[in-house]
PDB file of C-alpha atoms (C1' of nucleotides) in Angstrom:
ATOM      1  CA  UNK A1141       1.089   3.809   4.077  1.00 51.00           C
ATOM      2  CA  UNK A1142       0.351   0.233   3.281  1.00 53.00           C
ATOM      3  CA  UNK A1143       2.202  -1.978   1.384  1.00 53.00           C
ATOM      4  CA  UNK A1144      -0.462  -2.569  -0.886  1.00 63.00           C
ATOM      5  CA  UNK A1145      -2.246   0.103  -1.509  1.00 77.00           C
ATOM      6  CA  UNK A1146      -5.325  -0.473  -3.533  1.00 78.00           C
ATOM      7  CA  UNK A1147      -6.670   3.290  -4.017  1.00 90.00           C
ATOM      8  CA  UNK A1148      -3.080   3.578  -5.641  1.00 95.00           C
ATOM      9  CA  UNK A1149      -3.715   0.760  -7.615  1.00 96.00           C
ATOM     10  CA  UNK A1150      -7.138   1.211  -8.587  1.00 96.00           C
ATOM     11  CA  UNK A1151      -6.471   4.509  -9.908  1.00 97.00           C
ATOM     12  CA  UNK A1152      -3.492   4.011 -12.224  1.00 98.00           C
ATOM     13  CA  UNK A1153      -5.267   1.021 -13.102  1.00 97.00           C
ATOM     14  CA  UNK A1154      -8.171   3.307 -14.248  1.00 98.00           C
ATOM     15  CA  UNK A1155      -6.110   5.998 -15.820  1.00 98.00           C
ATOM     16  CA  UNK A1156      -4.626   2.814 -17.967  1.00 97.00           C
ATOM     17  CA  UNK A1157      -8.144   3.030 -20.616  1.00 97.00           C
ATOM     18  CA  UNK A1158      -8.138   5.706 -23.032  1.00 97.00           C
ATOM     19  CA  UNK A1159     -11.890   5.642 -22.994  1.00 98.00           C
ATOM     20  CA  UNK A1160     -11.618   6.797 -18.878  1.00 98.00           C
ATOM     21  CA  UNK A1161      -9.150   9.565 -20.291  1.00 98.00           C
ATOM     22  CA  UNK A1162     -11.227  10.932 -22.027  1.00 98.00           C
ATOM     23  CA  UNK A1163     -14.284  10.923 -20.064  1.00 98.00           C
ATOM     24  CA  UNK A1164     -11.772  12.662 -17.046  1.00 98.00           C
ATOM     25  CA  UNK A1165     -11.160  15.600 -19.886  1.00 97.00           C
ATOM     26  CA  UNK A1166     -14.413  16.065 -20.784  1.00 97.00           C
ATOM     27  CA  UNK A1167     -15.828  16.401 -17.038  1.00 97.00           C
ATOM     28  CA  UNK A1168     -12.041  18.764 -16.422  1.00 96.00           C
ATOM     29  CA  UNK A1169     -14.922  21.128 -18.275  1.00 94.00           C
ATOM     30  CA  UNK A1170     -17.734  20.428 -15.551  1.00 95.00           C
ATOM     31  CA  UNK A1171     -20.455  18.021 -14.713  1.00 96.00           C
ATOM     32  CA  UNK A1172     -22.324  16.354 -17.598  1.00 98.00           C
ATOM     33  CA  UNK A1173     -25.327  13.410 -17.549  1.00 98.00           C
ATOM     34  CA  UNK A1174     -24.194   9.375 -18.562  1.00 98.00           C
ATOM     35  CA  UNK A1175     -25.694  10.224 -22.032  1.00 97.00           C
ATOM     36  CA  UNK A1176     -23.780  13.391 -22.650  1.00 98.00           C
ATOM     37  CA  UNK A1177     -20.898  11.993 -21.743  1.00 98.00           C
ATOM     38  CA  UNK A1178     -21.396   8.621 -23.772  1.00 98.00           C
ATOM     39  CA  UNK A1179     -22.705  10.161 -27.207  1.00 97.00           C
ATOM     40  CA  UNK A1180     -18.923  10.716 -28.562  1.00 97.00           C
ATOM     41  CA  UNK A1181     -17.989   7.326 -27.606  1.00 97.00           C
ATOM     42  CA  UNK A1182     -19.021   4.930 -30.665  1.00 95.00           C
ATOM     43  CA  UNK A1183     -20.001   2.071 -27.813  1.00 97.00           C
ATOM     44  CA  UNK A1184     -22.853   0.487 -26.491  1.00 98.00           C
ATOM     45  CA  UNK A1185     -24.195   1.977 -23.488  1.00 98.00           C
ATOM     46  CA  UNK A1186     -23.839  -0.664 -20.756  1.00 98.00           C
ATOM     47  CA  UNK A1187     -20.030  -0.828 -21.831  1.00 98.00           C
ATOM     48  CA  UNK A1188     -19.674   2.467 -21.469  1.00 98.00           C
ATOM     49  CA  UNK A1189     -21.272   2.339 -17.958  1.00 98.00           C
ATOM     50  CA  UNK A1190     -18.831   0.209 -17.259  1.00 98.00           C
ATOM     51  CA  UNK A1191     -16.245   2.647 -17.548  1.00 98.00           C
ATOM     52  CA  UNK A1192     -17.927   4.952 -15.520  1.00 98.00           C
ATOM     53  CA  UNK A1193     -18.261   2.348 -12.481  1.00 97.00           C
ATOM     54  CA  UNK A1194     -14.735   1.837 -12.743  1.00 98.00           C
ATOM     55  CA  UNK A1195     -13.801   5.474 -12.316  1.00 98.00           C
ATOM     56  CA  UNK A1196     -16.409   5.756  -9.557  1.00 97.00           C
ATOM     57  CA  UNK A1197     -14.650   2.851  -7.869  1.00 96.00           C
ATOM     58  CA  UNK A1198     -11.537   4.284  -8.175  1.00 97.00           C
ATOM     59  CA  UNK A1199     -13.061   7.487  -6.618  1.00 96.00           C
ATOM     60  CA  UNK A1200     -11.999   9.736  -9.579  1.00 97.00           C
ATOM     61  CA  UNK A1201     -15.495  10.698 -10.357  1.00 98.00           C
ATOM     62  CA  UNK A1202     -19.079  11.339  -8.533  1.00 98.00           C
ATOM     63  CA  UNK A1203     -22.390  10.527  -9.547  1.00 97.00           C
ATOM     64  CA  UNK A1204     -25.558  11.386  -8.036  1.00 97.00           C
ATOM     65  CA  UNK A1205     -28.735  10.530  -9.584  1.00 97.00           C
ATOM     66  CA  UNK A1206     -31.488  13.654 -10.892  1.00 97.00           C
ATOM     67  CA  UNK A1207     -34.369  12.686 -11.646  1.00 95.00           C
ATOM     68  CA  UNK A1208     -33.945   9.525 -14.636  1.00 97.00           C
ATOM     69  CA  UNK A1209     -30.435  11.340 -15.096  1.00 97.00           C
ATOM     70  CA  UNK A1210     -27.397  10.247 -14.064  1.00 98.00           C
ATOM     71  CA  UNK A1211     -25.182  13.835 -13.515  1.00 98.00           C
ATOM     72  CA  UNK A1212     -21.783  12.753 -12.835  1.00 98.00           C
ATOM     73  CA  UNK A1213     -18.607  14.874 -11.735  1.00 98.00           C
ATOM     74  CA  UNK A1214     -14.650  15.097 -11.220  1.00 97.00           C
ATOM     75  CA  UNK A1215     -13.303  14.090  -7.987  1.00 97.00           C
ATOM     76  CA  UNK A1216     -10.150  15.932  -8.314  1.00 95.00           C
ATOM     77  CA  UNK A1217      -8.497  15.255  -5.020  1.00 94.00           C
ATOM     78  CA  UNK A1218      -8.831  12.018  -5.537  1.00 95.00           C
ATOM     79  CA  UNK A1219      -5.842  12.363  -8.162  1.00 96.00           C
ATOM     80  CA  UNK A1220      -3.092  13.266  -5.314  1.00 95.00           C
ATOM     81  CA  UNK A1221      -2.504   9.564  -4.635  1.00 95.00           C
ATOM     82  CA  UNK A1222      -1.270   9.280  -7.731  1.00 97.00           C
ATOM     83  CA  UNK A1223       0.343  12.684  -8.548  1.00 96.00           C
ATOM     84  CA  UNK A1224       2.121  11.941  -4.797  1.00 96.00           C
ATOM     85  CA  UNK A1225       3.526   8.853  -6.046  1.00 97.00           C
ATOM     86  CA  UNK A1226       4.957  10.183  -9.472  1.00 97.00           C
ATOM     87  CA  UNK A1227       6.408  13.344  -7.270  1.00 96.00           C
ATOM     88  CA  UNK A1228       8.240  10.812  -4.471  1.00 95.00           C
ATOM     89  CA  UNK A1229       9.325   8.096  -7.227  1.00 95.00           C
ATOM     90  CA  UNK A1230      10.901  11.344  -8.997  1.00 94.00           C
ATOM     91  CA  UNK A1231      12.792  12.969  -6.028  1.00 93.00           C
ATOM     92  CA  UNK A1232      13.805   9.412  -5.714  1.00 91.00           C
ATOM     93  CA  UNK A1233      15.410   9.330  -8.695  1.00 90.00           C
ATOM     94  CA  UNK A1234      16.867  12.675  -8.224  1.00 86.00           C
ATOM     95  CA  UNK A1235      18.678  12.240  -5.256  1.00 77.00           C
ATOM     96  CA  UNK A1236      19.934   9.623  -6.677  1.00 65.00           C
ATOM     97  CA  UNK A1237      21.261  11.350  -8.869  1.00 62.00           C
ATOM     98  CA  UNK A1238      22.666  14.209  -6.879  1.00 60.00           C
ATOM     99  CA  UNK A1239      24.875  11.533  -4.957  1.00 61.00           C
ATOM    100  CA  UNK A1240      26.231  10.336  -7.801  1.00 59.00           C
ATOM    101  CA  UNK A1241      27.132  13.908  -9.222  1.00 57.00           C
ATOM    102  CA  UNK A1242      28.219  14.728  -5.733  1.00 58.00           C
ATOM    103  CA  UNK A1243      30.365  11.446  -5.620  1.00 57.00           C
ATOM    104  CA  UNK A1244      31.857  12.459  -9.169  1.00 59.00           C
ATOM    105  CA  UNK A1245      32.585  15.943  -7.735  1.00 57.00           C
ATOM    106  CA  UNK A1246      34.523  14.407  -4.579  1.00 56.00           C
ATOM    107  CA  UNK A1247      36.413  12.094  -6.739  1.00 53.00           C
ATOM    108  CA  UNK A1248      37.845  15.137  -9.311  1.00 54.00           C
ATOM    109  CA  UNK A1249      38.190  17.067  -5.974  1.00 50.00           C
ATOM    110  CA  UNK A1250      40.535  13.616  -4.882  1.00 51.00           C
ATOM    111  CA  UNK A1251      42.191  13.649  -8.491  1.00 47.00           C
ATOM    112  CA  UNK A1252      43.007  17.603  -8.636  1.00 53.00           C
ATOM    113  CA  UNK A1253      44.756  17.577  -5.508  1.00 49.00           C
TER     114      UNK A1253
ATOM    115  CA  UNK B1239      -1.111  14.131 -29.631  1.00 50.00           C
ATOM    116  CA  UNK B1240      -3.069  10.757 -30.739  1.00 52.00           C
ATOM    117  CA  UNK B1241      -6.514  10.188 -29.455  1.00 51.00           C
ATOM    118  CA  UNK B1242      -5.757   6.839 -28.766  1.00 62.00           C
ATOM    119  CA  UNK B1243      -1.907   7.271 -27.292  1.00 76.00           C
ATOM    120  CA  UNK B1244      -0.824   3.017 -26.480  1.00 77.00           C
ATOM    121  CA  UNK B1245       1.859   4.580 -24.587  1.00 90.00           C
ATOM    122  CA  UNK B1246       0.346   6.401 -22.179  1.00 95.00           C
ATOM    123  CA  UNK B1247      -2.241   3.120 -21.304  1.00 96.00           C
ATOM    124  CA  UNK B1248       0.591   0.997 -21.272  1.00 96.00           C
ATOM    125  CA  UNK B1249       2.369   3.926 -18.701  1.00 97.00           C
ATOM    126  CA  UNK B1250      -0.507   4.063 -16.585  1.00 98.00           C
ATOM    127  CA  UNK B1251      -1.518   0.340 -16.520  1.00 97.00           C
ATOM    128  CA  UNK B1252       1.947  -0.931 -15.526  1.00 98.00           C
ATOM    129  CA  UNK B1253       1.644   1.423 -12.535  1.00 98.00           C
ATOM    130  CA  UNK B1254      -1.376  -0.273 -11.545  1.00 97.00           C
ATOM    131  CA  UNK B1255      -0.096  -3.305 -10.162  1.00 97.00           C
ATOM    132  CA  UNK B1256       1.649  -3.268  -6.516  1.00 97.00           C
ATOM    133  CA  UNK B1257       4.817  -5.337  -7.699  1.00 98.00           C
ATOM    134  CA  UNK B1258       5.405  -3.413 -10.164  1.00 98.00           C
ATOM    135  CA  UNK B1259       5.510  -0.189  -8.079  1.00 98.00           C
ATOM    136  CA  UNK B1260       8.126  -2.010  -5.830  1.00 98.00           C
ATOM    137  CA  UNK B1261       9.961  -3.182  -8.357  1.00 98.00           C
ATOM    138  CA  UNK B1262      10.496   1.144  -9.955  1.00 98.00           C
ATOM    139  CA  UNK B1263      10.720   1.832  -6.179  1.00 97.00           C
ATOM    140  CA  UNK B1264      13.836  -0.261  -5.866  1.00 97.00           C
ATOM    141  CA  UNK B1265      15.350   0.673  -9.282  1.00 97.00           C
ATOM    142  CA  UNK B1266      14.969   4.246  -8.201  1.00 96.00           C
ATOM    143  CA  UNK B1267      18.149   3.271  -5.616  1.00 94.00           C
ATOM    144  CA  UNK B1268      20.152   1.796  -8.832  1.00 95.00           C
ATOM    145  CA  UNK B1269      20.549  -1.108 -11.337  1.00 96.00           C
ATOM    146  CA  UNK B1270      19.581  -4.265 -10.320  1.00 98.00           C
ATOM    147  CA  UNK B1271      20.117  -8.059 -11.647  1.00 98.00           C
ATOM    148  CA  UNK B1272      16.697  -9.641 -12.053  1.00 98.00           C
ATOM    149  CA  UNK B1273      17.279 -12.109  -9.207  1.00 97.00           C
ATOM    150  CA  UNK B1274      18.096  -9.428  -6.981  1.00 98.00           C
ATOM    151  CA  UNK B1275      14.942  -7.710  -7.891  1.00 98.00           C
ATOM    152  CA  UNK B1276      13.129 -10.871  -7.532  1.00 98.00           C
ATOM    153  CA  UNK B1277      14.208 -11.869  -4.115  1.00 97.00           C
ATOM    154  CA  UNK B1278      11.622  -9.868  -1.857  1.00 97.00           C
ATOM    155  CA  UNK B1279       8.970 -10.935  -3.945  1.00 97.00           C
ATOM    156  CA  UNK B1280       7.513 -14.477  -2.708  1.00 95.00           C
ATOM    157  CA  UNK B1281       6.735 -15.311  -6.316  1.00 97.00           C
ATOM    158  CA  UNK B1282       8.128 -17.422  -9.115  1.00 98.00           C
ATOM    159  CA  UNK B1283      10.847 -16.590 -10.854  1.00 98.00           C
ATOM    160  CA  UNK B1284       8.650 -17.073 -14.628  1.00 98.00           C
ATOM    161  CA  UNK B1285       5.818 -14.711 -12.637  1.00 98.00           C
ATOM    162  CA  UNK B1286       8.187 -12.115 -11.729  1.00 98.00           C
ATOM    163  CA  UNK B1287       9.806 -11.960 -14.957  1.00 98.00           C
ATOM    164  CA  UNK B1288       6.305 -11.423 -16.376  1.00 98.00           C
ATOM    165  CA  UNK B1289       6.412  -7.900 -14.576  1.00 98.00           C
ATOM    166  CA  UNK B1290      10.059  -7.478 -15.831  1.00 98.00           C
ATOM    167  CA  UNK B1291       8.735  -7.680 -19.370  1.00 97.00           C
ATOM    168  CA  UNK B1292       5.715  -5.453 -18.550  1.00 98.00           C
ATOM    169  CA  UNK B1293       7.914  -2.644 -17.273  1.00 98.00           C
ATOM    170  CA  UNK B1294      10.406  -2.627 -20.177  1.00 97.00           C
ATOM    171  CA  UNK B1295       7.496  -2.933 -23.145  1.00 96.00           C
ATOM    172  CA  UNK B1296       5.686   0.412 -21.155  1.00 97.00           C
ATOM    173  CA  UNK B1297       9.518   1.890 -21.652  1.00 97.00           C
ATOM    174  CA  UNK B1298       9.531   2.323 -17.951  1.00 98.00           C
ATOM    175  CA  UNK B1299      13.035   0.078 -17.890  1.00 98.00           C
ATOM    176  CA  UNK B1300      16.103  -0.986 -20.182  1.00 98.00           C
ATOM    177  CA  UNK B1301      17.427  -4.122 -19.418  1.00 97.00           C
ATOM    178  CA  UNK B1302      21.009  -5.725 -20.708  1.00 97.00           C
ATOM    179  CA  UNK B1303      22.119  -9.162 -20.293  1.00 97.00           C
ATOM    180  CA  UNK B1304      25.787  -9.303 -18.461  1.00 96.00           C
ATOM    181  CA  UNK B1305      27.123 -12.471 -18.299  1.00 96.00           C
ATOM    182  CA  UNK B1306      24.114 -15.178 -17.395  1.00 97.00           C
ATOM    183  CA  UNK B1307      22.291 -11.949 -15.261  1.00 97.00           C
ATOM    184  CA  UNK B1308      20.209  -9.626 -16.828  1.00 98.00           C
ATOM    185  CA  UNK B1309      20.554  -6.210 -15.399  1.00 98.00           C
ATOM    186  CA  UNK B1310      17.830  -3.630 -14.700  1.00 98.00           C
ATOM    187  CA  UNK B1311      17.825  -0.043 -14.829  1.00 98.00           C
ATOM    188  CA  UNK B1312      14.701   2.622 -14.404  1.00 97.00           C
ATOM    189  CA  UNK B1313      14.048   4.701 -17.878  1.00 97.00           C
ATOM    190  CA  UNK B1314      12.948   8.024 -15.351  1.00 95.00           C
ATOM    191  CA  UNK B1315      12.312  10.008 -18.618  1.00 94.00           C
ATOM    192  CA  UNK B1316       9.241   7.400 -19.573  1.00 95.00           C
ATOM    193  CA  UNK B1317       7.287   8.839 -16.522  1.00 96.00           C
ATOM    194  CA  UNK B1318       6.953  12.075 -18.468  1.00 95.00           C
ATOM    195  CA  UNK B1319       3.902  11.329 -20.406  1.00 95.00           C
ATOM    196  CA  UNK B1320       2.085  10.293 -17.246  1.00 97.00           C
ATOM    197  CA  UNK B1321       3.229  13.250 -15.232  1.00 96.00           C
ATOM    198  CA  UNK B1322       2.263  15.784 -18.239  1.00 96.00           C
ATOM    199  CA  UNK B1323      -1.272  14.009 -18.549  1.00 97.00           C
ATOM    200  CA  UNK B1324      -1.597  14.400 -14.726  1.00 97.00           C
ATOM    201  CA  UNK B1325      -0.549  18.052 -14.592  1.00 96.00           C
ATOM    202  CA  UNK B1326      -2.566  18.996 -17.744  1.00 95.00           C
ATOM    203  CA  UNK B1327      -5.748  17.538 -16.317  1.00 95.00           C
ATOM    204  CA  UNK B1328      -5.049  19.407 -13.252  1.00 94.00           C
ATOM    205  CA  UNK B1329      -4.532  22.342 -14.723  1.00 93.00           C
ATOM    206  CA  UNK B1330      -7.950  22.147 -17.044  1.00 90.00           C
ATOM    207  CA  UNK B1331      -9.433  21.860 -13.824  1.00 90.00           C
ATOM    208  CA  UNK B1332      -7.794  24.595 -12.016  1.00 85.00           C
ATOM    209  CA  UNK B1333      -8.697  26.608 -14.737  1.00 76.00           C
ATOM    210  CA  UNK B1334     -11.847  25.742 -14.686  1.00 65.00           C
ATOM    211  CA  UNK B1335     -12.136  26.757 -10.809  1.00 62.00           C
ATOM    212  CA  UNK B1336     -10.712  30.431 -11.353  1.00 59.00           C
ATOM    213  CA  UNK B1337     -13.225  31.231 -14.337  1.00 60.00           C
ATOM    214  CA  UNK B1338     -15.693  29.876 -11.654  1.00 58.00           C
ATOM    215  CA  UNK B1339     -14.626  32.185  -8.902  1.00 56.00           C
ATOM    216  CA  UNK B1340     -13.939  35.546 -11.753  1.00 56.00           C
ATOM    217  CA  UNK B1341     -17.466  34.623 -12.625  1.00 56.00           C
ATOM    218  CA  UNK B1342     -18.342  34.743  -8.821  1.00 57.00           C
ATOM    219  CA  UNK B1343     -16.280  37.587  -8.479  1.00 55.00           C
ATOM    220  CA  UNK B1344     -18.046  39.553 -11.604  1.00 55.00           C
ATOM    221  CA  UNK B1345     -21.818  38.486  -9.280  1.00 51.00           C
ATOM    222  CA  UNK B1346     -20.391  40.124  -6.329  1.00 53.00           C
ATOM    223  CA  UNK B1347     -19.389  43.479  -8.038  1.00 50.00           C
ATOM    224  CA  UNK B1348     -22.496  43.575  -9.721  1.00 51.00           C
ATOM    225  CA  UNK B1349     -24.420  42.821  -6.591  1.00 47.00           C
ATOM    226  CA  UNK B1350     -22.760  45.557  -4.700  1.00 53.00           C
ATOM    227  CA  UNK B1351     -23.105  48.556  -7.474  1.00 49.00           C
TER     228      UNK B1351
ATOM    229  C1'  DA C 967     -52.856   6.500 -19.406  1.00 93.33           C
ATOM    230  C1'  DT C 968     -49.331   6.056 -22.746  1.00 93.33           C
ATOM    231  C1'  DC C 969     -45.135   6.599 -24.727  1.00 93.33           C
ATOM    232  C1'  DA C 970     -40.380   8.029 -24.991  1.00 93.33           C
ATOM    233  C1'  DT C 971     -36.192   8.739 -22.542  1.00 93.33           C
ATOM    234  C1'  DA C 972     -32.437   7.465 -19.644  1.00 93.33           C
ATOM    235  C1'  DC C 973     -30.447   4.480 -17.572  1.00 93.33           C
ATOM    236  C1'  DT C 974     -30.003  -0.446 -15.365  1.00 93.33           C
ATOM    237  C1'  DT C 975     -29.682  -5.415 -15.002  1.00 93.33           C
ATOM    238  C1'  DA C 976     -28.660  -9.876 -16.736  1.00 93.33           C
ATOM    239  C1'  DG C 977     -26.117 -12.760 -19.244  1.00 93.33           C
ATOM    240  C1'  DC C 978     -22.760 -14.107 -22.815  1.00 93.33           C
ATOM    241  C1'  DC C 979     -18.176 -14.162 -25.187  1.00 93.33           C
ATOM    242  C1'  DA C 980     -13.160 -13.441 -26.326  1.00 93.33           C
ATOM    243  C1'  DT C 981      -8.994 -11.870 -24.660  1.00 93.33           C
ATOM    244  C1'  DG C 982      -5.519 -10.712 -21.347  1.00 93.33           C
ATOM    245  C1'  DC C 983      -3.546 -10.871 -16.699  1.00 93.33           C
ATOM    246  C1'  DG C 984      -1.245 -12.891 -12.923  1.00 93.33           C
ATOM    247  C1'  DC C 985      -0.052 -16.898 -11.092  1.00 93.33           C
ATOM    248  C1'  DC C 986       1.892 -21.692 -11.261  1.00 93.33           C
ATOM    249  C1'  DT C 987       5.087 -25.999 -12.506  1.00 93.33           C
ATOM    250  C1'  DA C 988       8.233 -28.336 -15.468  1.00 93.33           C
ATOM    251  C1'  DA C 989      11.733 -28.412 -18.490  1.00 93.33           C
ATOM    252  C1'  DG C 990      15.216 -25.971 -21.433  1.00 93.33           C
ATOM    253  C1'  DT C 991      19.474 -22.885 -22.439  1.00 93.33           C
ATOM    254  C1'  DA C 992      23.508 -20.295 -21.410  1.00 93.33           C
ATOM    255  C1'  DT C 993      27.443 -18.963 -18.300  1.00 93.33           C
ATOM    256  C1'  DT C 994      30.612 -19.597 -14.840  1.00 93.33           C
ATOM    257  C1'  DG C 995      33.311 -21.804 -10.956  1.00 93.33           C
ATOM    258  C1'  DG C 996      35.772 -26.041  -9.654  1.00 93.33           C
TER     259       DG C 996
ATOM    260  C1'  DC D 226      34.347 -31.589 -18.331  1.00 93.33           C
ATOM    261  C1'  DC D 227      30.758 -31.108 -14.825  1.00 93.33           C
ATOM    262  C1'  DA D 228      27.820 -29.004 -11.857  1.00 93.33           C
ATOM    263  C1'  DA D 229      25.689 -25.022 -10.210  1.00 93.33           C
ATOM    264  C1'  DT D 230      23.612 -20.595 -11.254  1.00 93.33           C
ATOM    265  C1'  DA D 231      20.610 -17.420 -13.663  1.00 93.33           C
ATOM    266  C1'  DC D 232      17.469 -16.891 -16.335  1.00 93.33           C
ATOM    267  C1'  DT D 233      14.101 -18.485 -20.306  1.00 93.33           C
ATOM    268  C1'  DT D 234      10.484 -21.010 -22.668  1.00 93.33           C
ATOM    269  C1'  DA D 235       6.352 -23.676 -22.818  1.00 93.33           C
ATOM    270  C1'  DG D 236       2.066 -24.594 -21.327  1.00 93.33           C
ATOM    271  C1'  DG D 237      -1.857 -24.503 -18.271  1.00 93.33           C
ATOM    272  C1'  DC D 238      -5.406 -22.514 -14.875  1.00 93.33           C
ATOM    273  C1'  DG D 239      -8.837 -19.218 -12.901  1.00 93.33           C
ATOM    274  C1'  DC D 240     -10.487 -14.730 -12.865  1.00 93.33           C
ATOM    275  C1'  DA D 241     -11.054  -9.920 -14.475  1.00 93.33           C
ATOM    276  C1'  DT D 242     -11.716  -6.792 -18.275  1.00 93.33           C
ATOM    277  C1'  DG D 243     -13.953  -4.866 -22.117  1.00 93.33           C
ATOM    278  C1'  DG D 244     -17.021  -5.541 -25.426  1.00 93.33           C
ATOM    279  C1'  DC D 245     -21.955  -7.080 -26.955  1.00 93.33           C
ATOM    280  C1'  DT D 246     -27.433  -7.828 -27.058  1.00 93.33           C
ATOM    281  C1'  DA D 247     -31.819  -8.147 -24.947  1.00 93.33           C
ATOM    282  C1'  DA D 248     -34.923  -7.029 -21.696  1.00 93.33           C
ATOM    283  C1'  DG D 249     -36.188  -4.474 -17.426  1.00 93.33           C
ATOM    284  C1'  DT D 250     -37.257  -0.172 -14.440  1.00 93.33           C
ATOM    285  C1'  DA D 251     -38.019   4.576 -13.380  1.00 93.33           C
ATOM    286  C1'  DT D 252     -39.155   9.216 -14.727  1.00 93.33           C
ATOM    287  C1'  DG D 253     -40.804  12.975 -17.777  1.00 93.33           C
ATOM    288  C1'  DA D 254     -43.709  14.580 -21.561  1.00 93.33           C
ATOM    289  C1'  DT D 255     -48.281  14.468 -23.990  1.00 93.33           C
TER     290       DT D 255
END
DNA sequence: ATCATACTTAGCCATGCGCCTAAGTATTGG
DNA sequence: CCAATACTTAGGCGCATGGCTAAGTATGAT
């Protein structure tokens, strides 16, 4: 793994934007088109296009082009990255804090005897 | 839940950057003094401290001043919010896949009777 | 052929980020 | 007391982000 991992950063970075949040939950529920996706979000549509281009950089999302529709879809694998680094910074944490309890454990062991 | 949930974005974005990642990497060994922290980082001091203050606004730190050091400590509970988001989206979408294959599933039978 | 729809491109603006140097404050060791 | 250490504050620079409008292109409907 590098030391700077870009796909890593470029998809936290991503997930930072409410606006990408949402559009990730609505498309959780299946493909939809640029417009369908853009009509709850009071913006104008080149910003919101924006978004999308971000998410598509990131990898999170697909888009393939039908007809003068844009449909565009979840990438869901492309979450692991992310999910991965969460999981190892957490059993990270936790064996930390095993040795600790196991290092309080030895020294009551020490004490009692 | 709010629609528009600051902590989450600020979760999320301060996991976007590299040095910051390193930085929750190293606290995940223990507490650290700010220089200490700073060290492996070819950076300025005023630079690194930026991502010091990043970290502790998302709540993804605590910091205390000891002496003329200022000590640093992980917050493990703040990841939470991210991890739920993550696991929630996954699970929309794994949801999403099963109705897909019971719906498959309900073809097949139909097919074959 | 014409018109509406659905993006797409171009360009602008304000703010924030990530980096820097220089200079200041607060503690501690001698 | 004095100097060294460990931040801290102030200010500046260049680029990216997130928003906009206006105008263009491609496709579908009449």
């Amino acid at each position: 793994m590098a030391k700077y991992d870009s796909t890593l950063s470029d998809c936290f970075t991503a997930l930072g934007d409410p606006t990408r949040r949402r559009i990730l939950e609505r498309l959780a529920r299946g493909e939809a088109s640029v417009s369908e996706l853009a009509a709850p979000h009071d913006m104008s549509l080149p910003s919101f296009m924006g978004h999308l281009t971000r998410l598509e950089a990131a990898g999170l999302i697909t888009t393939r082009k039908q007809g003068r529709s844009r449909l565009c879809a979840l990438a869901p694998e492309a979450f692991a990255p992310a999910t991965d680094w969460l999981a190892t910074q957490r059993s990270l944490w936790e064996g930390r804090l095993d040795r600790l309890d196991s290092y309080v454990t030895t020294l009551m062991k020490d004490r009692s005897s």
